[in-house]
Short mmCIF file of C-alpha atoms and ligand atoms in Angstrom, two decimals:
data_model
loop_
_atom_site.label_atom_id
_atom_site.label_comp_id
_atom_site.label_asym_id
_atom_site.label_seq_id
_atom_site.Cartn_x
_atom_site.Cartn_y
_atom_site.Cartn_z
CA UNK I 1 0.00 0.00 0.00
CA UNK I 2 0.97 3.70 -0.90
CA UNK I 3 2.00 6.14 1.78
CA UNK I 4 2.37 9.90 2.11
CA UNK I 5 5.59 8.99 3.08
CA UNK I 6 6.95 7.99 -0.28
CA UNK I 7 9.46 9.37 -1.78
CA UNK I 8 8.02 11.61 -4.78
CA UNK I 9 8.65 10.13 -8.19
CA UNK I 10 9.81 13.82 -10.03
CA UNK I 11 9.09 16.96 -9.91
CA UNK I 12 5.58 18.21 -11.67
CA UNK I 13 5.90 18.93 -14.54
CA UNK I 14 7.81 16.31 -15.85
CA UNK I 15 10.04 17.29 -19.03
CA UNK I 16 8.07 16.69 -22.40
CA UNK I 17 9.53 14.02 -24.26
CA UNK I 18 9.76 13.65 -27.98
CA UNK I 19 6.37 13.24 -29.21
CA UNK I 20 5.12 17.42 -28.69
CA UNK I 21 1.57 15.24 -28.34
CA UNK I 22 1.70 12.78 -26.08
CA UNK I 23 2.10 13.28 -22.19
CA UNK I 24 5.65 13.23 -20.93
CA UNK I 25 7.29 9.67 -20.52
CA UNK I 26 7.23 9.73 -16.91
CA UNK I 27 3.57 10.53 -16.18
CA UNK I 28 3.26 7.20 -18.48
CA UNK I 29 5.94 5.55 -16.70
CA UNK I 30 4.46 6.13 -13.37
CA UNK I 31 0.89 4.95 -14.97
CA UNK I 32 2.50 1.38 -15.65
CA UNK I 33 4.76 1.33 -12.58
CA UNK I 34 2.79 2.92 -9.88
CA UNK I 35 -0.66 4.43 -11.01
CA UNK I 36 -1.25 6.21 -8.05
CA UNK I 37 2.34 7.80 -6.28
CA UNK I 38 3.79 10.83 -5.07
CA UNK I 39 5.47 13.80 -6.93
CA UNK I 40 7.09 17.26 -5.68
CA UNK I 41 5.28 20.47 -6.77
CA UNK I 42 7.18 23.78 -8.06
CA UNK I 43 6.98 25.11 -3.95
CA UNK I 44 8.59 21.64 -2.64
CA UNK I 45 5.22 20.95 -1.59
CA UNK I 46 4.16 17.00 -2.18
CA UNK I 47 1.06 15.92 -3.53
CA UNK I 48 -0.47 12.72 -5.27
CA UNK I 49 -0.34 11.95 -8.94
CA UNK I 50 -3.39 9.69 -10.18
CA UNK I 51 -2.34 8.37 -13.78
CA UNK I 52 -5.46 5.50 -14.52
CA UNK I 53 -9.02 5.93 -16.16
CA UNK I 54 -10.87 4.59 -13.53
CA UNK I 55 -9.02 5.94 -10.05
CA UNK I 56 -9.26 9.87 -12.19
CA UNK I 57 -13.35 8.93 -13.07
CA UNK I 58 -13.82 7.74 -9.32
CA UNK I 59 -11.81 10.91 -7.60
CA UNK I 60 -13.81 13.50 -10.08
CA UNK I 61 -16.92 11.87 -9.05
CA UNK I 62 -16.22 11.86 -5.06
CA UNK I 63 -17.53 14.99 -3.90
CA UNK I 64 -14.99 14.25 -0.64
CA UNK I 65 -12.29 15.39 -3.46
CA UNK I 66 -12.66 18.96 -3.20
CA UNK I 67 -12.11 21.62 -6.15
CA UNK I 68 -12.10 24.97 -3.05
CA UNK I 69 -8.50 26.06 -3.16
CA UNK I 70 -8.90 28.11 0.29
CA UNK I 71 -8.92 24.62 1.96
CA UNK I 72 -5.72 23.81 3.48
CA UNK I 73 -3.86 21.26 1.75
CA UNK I 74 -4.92 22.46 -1.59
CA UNK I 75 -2.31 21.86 -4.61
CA UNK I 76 -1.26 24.82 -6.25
CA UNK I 77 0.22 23.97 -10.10
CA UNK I 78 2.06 27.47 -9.78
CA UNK I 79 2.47 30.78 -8.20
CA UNK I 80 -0.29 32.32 -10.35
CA UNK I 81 -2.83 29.42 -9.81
CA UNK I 82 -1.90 30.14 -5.49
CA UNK I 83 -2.47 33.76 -6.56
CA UNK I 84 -5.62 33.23 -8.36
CA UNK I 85 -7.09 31.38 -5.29
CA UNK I 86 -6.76 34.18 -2.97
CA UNK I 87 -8.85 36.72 -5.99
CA UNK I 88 -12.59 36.42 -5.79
CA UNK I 89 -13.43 32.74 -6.07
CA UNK I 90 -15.18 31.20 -9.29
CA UNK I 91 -17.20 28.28 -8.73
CA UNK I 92 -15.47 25.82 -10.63
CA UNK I 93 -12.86 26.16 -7.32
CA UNK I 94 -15.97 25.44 -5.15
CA UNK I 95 -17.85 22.68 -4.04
CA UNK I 96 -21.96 21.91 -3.91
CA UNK I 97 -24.07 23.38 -2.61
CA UNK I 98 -22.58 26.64 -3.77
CA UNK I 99 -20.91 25.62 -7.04
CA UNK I 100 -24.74 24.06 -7.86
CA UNK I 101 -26.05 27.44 -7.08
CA UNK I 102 -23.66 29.30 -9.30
CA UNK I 103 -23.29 26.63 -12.22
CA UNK I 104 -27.09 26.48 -12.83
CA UNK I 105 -27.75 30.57 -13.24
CA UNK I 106 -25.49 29.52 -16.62
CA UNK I 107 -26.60 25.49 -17.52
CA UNK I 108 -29.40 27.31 -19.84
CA UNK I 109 -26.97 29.44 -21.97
CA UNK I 110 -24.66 25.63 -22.81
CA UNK I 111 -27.52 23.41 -23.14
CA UNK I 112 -27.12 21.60 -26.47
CA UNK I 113 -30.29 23.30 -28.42
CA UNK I 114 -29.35 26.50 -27.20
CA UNK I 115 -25.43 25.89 -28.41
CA UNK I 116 -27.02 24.21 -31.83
CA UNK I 117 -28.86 27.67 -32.68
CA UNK I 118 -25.30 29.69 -33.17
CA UNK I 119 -23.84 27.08 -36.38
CA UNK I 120 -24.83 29.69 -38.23
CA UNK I 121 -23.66 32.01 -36.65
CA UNK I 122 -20.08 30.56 -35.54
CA UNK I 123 -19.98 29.33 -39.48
CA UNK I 124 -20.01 32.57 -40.55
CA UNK I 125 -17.54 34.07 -38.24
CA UNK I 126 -15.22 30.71 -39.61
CA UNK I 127 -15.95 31.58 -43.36
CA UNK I 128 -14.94 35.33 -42.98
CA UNK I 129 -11.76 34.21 -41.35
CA UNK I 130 -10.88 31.98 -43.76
CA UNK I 131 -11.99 34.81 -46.25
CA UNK I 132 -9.54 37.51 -44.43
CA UNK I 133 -6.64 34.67 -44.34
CA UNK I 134 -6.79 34.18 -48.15
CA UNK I 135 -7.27 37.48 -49.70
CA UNK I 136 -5.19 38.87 -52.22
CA UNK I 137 -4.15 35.40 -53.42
CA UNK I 138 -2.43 35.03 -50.12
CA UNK I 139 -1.08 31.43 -49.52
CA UNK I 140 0.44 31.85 -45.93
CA UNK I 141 -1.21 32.57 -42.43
CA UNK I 142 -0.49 31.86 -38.61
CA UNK I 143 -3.13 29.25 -38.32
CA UNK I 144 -2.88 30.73 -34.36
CA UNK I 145 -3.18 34.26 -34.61
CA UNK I 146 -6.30 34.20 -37.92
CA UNK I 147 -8.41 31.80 -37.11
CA UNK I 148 -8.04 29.27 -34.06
CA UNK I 149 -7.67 32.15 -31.54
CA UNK I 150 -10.33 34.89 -33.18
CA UNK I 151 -12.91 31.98 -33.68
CA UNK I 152 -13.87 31.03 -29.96
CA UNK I 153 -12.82 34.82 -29.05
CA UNK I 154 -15.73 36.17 -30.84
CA UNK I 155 -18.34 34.10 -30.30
CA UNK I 156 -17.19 33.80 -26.48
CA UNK I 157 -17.77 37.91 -26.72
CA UNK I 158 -20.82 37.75 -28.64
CA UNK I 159 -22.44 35.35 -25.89
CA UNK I 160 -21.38 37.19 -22.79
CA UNK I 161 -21.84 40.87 -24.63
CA UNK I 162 -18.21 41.78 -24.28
CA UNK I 163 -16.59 43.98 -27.18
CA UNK I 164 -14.61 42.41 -29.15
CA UNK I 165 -12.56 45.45 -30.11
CA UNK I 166 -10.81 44.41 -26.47
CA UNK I 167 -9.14 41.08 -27.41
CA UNK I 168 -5.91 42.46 -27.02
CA UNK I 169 -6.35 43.30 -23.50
CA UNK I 170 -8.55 40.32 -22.38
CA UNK I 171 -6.08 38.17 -24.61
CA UNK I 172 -2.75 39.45 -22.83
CA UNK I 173 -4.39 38.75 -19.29
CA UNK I 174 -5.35 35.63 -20.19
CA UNK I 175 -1.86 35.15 -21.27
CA UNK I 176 -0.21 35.82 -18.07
CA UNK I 177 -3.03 33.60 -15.92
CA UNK I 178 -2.29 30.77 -17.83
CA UNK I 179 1.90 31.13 -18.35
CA UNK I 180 2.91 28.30 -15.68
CA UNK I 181 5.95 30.90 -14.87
CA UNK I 182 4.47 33.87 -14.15
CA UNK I 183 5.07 35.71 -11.19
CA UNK I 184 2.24 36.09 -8.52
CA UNK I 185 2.24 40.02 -8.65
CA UNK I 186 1.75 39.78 -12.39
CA UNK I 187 -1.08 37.48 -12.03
CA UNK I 188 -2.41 39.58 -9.68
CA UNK I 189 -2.69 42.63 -11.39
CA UNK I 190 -3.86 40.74 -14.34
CA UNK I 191 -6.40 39.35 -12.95
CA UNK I 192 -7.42 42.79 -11.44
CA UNK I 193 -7.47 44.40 -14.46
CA UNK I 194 -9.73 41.79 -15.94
CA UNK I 195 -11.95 41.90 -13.09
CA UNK I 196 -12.12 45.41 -12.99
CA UNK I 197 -12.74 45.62 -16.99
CA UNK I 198 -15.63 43.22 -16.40
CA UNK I 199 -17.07 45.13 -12.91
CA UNK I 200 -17.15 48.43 -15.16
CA UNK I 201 -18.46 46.16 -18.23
CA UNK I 202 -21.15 44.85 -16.31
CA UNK I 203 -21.68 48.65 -15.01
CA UNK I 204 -23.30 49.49 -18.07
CA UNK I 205 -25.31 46.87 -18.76
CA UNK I 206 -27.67 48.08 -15.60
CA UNK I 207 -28.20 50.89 -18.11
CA UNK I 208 -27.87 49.47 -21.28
CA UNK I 209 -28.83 45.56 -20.80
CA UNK I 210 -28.41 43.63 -24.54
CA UNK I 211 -28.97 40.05 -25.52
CA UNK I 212 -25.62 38.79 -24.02
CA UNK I 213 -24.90 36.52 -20.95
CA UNK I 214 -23.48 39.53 -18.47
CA UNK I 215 -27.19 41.26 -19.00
CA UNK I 216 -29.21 38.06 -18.20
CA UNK I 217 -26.80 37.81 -14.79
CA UNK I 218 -27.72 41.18 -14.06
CA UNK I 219 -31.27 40.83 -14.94
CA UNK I 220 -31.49 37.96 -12.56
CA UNK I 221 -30.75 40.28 -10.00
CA UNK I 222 -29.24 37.61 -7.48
CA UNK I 223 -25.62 38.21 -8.26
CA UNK I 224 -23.98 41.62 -6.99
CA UNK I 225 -21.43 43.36 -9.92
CA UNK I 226 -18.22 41.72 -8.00
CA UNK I 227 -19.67 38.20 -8.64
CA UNK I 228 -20.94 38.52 -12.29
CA UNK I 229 -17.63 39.94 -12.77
CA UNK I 230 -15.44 37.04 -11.50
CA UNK I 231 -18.20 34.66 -13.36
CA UNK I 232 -17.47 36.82 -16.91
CA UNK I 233 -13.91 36.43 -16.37
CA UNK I 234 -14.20 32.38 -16.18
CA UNK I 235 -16.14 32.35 -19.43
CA UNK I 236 -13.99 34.50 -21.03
CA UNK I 237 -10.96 33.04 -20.05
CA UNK I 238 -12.30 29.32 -20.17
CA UNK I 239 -14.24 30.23 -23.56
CA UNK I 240 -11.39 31.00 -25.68
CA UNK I 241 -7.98 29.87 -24.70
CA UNK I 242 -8.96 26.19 -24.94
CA UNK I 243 -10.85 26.08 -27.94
CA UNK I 244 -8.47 28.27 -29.54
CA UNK I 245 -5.43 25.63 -28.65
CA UNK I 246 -7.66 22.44 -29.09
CA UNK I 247 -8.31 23.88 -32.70
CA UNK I 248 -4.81 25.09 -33.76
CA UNK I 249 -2.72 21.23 -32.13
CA UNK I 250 -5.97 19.27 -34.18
CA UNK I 251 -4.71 20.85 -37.48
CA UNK I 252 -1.37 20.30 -36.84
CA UNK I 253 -1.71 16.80 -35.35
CA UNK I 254 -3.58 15.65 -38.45
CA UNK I 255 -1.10 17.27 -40.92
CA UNK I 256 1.26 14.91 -39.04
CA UNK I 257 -0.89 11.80 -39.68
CA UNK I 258 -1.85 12.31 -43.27
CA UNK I 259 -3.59 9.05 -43.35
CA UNK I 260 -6.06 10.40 -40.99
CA UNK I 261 -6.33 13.69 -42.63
CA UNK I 262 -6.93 11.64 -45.79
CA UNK I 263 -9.47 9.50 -43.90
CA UNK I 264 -11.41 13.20 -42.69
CA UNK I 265 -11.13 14.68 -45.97
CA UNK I 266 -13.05 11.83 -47.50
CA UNK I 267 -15.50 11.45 -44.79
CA UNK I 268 -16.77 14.92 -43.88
CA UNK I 269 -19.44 13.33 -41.95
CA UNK I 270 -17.09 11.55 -39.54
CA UNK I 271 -15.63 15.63 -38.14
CA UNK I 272 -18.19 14.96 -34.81
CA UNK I 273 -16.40 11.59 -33.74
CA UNK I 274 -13.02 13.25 -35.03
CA UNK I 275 -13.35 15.79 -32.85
CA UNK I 276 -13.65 13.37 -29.68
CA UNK I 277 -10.74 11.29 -30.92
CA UNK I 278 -8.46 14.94 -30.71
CA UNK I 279 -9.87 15.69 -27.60
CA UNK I 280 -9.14 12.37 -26.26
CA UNK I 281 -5.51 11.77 -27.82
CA UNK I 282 -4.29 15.57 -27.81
CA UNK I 283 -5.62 16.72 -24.10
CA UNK I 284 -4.87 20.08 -23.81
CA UNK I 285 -5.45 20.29 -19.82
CA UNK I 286 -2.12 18.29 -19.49
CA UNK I 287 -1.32 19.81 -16.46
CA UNK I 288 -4.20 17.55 -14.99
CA UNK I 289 -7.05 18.74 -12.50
CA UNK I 290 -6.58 19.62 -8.70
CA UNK I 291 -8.46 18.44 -5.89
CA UNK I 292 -7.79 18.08 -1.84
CA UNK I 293 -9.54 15.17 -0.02
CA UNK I 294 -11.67 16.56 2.54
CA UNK I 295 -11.49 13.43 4.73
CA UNK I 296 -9.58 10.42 5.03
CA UNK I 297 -10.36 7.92 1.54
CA UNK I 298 -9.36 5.44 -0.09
CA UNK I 299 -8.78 4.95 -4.06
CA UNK I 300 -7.91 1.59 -5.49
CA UNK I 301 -6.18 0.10 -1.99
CA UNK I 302 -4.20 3.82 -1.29
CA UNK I 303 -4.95 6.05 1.65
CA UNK I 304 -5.73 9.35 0.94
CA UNK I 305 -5.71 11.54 3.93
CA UNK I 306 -7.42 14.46 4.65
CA UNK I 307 -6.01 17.39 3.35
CA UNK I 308 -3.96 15.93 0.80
CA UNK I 309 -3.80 17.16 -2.48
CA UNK I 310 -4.18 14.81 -5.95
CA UNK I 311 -3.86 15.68 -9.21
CA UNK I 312 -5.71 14.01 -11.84
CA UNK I 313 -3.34 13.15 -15.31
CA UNK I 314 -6.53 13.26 -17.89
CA UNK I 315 -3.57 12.92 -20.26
CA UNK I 316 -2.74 9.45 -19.35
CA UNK I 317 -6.16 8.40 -18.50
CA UNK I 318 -7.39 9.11 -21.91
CA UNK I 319 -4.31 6.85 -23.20
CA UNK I 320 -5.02 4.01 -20.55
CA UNK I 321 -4.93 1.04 -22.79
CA UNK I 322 -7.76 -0.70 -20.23
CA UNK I 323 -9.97 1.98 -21.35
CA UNK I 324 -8.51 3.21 -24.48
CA UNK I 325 -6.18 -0.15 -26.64
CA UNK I 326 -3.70 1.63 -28.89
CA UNK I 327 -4.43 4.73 -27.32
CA UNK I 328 -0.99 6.37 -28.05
CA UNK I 329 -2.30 5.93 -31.97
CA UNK I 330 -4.51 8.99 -33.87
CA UNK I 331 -7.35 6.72 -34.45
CA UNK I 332 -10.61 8.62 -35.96
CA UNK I 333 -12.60 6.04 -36.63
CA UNK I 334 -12.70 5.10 -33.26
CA UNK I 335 -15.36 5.33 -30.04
CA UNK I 336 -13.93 7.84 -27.74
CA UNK I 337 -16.67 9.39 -26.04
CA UNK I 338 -15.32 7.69 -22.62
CA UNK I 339 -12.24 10.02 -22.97
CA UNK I 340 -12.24 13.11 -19.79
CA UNK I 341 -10.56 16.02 -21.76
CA UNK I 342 -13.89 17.72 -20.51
CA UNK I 343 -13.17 16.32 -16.56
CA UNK I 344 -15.81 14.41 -14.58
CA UNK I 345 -18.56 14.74 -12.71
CA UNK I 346 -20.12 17.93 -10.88
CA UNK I 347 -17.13 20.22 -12.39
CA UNK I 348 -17.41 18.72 -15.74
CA UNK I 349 -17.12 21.51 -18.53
CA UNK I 350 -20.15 23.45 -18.51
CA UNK I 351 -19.19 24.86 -21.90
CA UNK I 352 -18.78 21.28 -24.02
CA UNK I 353 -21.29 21.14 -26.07
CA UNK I 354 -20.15 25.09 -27.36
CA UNK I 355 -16.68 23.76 -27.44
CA UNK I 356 -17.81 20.84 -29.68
CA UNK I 357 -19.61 22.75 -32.09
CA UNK I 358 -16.88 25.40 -32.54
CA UNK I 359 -14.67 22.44 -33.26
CA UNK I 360 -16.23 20.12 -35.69
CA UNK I 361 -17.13 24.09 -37.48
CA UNK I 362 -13.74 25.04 -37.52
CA UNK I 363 -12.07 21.75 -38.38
CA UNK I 364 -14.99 21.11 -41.16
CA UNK I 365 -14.35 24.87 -42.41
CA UNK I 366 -10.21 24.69 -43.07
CA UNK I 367 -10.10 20.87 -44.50
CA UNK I 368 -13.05 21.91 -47.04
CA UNK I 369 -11.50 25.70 -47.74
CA UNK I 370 -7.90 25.12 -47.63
CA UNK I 371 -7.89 21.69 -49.50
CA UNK I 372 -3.70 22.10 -50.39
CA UNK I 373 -2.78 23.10 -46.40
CA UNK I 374 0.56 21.85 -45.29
CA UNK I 375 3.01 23.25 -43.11
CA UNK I 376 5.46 26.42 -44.01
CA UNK I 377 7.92 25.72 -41.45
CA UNK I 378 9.35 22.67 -40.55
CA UNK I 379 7.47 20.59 -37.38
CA UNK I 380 10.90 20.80 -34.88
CA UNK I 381 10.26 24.90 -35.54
CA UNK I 382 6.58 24.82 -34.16
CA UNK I 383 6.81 26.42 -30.55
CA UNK I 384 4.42 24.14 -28.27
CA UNK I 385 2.65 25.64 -25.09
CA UNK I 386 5.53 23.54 -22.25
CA UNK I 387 5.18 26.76 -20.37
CA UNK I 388 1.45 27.35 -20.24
CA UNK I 389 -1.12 25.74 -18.02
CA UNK I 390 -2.97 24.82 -21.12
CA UNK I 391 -1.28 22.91 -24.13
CA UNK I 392 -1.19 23.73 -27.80
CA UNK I 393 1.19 25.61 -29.88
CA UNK I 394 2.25 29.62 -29.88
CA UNK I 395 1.89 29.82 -33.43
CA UNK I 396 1.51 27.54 -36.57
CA UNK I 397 2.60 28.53 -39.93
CA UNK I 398 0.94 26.85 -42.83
CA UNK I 399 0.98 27.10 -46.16
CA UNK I 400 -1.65 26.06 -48.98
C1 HEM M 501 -11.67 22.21 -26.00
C2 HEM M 501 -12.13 23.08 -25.16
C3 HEM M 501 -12.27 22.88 -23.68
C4 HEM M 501 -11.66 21.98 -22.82
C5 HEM M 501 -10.66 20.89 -23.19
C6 HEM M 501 -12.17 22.24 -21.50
C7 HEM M 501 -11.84 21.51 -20.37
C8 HEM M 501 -12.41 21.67 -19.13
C9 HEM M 501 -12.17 20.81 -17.98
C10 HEM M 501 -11.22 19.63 -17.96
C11 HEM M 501 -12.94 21.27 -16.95
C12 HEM M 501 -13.06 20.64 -15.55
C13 HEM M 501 -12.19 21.33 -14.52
C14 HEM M 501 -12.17 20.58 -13.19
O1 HEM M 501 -12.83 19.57 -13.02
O2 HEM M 501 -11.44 21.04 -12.28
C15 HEM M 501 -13.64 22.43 -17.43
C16 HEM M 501 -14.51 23.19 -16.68
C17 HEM M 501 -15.13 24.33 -17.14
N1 HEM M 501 -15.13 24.81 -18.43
FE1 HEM M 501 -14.19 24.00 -20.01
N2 HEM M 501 -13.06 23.29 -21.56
C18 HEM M 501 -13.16 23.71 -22.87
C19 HEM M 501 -13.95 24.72 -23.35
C20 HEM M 501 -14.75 25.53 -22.60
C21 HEM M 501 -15.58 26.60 -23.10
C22 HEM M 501 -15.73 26.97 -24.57
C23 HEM M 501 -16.18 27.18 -22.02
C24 HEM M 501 -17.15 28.33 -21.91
C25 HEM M 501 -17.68 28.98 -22.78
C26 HEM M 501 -15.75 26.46 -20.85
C27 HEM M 501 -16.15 26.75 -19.56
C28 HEM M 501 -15.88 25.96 -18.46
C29 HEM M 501 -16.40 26.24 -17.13
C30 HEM M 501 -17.29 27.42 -16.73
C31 HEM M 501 -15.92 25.22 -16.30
C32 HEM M 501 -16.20 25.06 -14.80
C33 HEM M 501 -17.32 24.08 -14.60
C34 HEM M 501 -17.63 23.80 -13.14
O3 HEM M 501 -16.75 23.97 -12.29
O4 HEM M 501 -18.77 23.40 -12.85
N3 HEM M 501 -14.88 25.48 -21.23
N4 HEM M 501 -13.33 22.64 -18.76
#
């Protein structure tokens, strides 16, 4: 049996390896060897690393695993996400009943139909972009900086009501939140410049309310300014920078597995399963979710005491070849709606089914618009995200 007392395995996060898409060798390593085990965090703290499919599904479903980062024991990935916790909470670091509370005043604006209404919409923002990128006979673009990153930026503004004139700002805060190195005062005043854009933002929508998500909060009438304001800054933050990286590493992962790409071109009605696939093999949250146990548990025959942190490797659980045989393969044709790129349970992502659609619209839109895409730089010169909280790549010349 596992104890506390073990010595920790590495330091998180491990060194990437050679494949820029799969999860570092030793998070695999220590799946094979010892699934659930101890590493170091970047403060010297310890906390436990969780590595299989079912121990992560079991933990994310245990509401004894808490997601509040003000109780003790809670394990910080970095100075900014310690920072972050001592800003005005979010609820996706709280637990039920208040978490419940918060989540539902926003279930209605992700539910499926309501999502399904914008392809229009979210199509046309992808066609114009395409449009921009290939004017003038051009033939080159940042993949990046044209389309993955303006796609979920302005449909995440036109659903809260936020200008999009401001994506520089919001863009560069959300840049230093998520940079793993960034120093606390930085993330701090980041963060308080966000907040404080939203506070004022939401300000004016007591005078002049529109159709977009801020206005309904306010309309409610049960949040004050402060709260809609931290709860804008989750959606905008959440809304963009994922999709935006998902998007740009699924082009480039399928230009490196041309069979696949091959396989999509010729069956445009397989982009929906696709899409899981990426999600599953490419898991952009590879710096794996964060809970403290809130009372003494046990997961698969190890101890867990209270006030220990885990962290949850969705990485390596959606390559655990239990759940997942051949999982370190790009496989499109098969099942992977099992995989937990979204999480598990109560915290599972409240904006999937938004994230979905952007994704099988944007993937759909630059296979069938840029038939001839290939890369303009060679792969070992594409900068990948090893020093952000969330994976992808910086920037991604291509060519067509
Ligand atoms: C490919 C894109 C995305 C990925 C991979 C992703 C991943 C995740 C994951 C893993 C969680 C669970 C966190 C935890 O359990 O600690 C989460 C939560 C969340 N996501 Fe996403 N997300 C994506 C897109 C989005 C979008 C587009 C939005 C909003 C518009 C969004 C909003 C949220 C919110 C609000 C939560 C907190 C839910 C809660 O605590 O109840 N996400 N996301």
């Amino acid at each position: 049996m596992a104890t506390a007392a073990q010595t920790p395995r590495f330091t998180h996060p491990a060194d990437r390896g050679t494949c820029p898409f799969a999860p570092p060798p030793a998070y695999e390593q220590a799946q094979r060897e010892e699934p659930i085990s101890r590493i170091s965090l970047w403060d010297g703290s310890t906390t436990w690393l969780l590595t299989r499919h079912q121990d992560i599904k079991a933990v994310l479903a245990d509401p004894r695993f808490s997601s509040d980062a003000t109780h003790p024991g809670f394990p910080f990935l970095s100075a900014g996400a310690r920072q972050l916790a001592a800003g005005q909470p979010t609820f996706i670091r709280m637990d039920d009943p208040e978490h419940a509370r918060l989540r539902r005043m926003l279930t209605g604006e992700f539910m499926i139909k309501k999502v399904e209404a914008l392809r229009p919409e979210i199509q046309r923002i992808a066609d114009e972009l395409i449009d921009k990128m290939t004017a003038d006979g051009r033939t080159h673009a940042d993949l990046v900086r044209d389309f993955a990153l303006p796609l979920p930026s302005l449909v995440i503004c036109l659903l809260l009501g936020v200008p999009y004139q401001d994506h520089d700002f919001f863009q560069e805060c959300s840049r230093v939140l998520l940079r793993r190195e960034s120093p606390a005062d930085e993330v701090a005043a980041a963060q308080a410049r966000l907040v404080d854009y939203l506070i004022r933002l939401t300000e004016t929508k007591r005078t002049h309310p529109d159709d977009g998500i801020l206005s309904r909060l306010v309309e409610r009438g049960e949040l004050n300014t402060e709260e809609i304001g931290a709860m804008g800054r989750l959606l905008l933050v959440a809304g963009h920078e994922t999709t935006a990286n998902m998007t740009a590493l699924s082009v480039l992962a399928l230009l490196r597995n041309p069979d696949q790409l091959d396989h999509l071109r010729r069956h445009p009605e397989a982009v929906p399963g696709a899409v899981e696939e990426l999600l599953r093999y490419l898991t952009i949250i590879q710096s794996g979710l964060t809970r403290v146990a809130t009372e003494d548990l046990d997961v698969a025959g190890t101890t867990i005491r209270a006030g220990e942190g885990v962290i949850c490797m969705v990485s390596t659980a959606n390559r655990d070849e239990s759940e997942f045989p051949g999982g370190d393969a790009l496989d499109l044709t098969r099942d992977a709606r099992r995989h937990l790129a979204f999480g598990f349970g109560v915290h599972q992502c409240l904006g999937q089914p938004l994230a979905r659609l952007e994704l099988q619209i944007a993937l759909d839109t630059v296979l069938r618009r840029l038939p001839e895409l290939r890369l303009a730089v060679p792969f070992e010169e594409i900068p990948f995200r090893g020093d952000m909280l969330i994976y992808g790549v910086h920037e991604l010349p291509l060519a067509w």
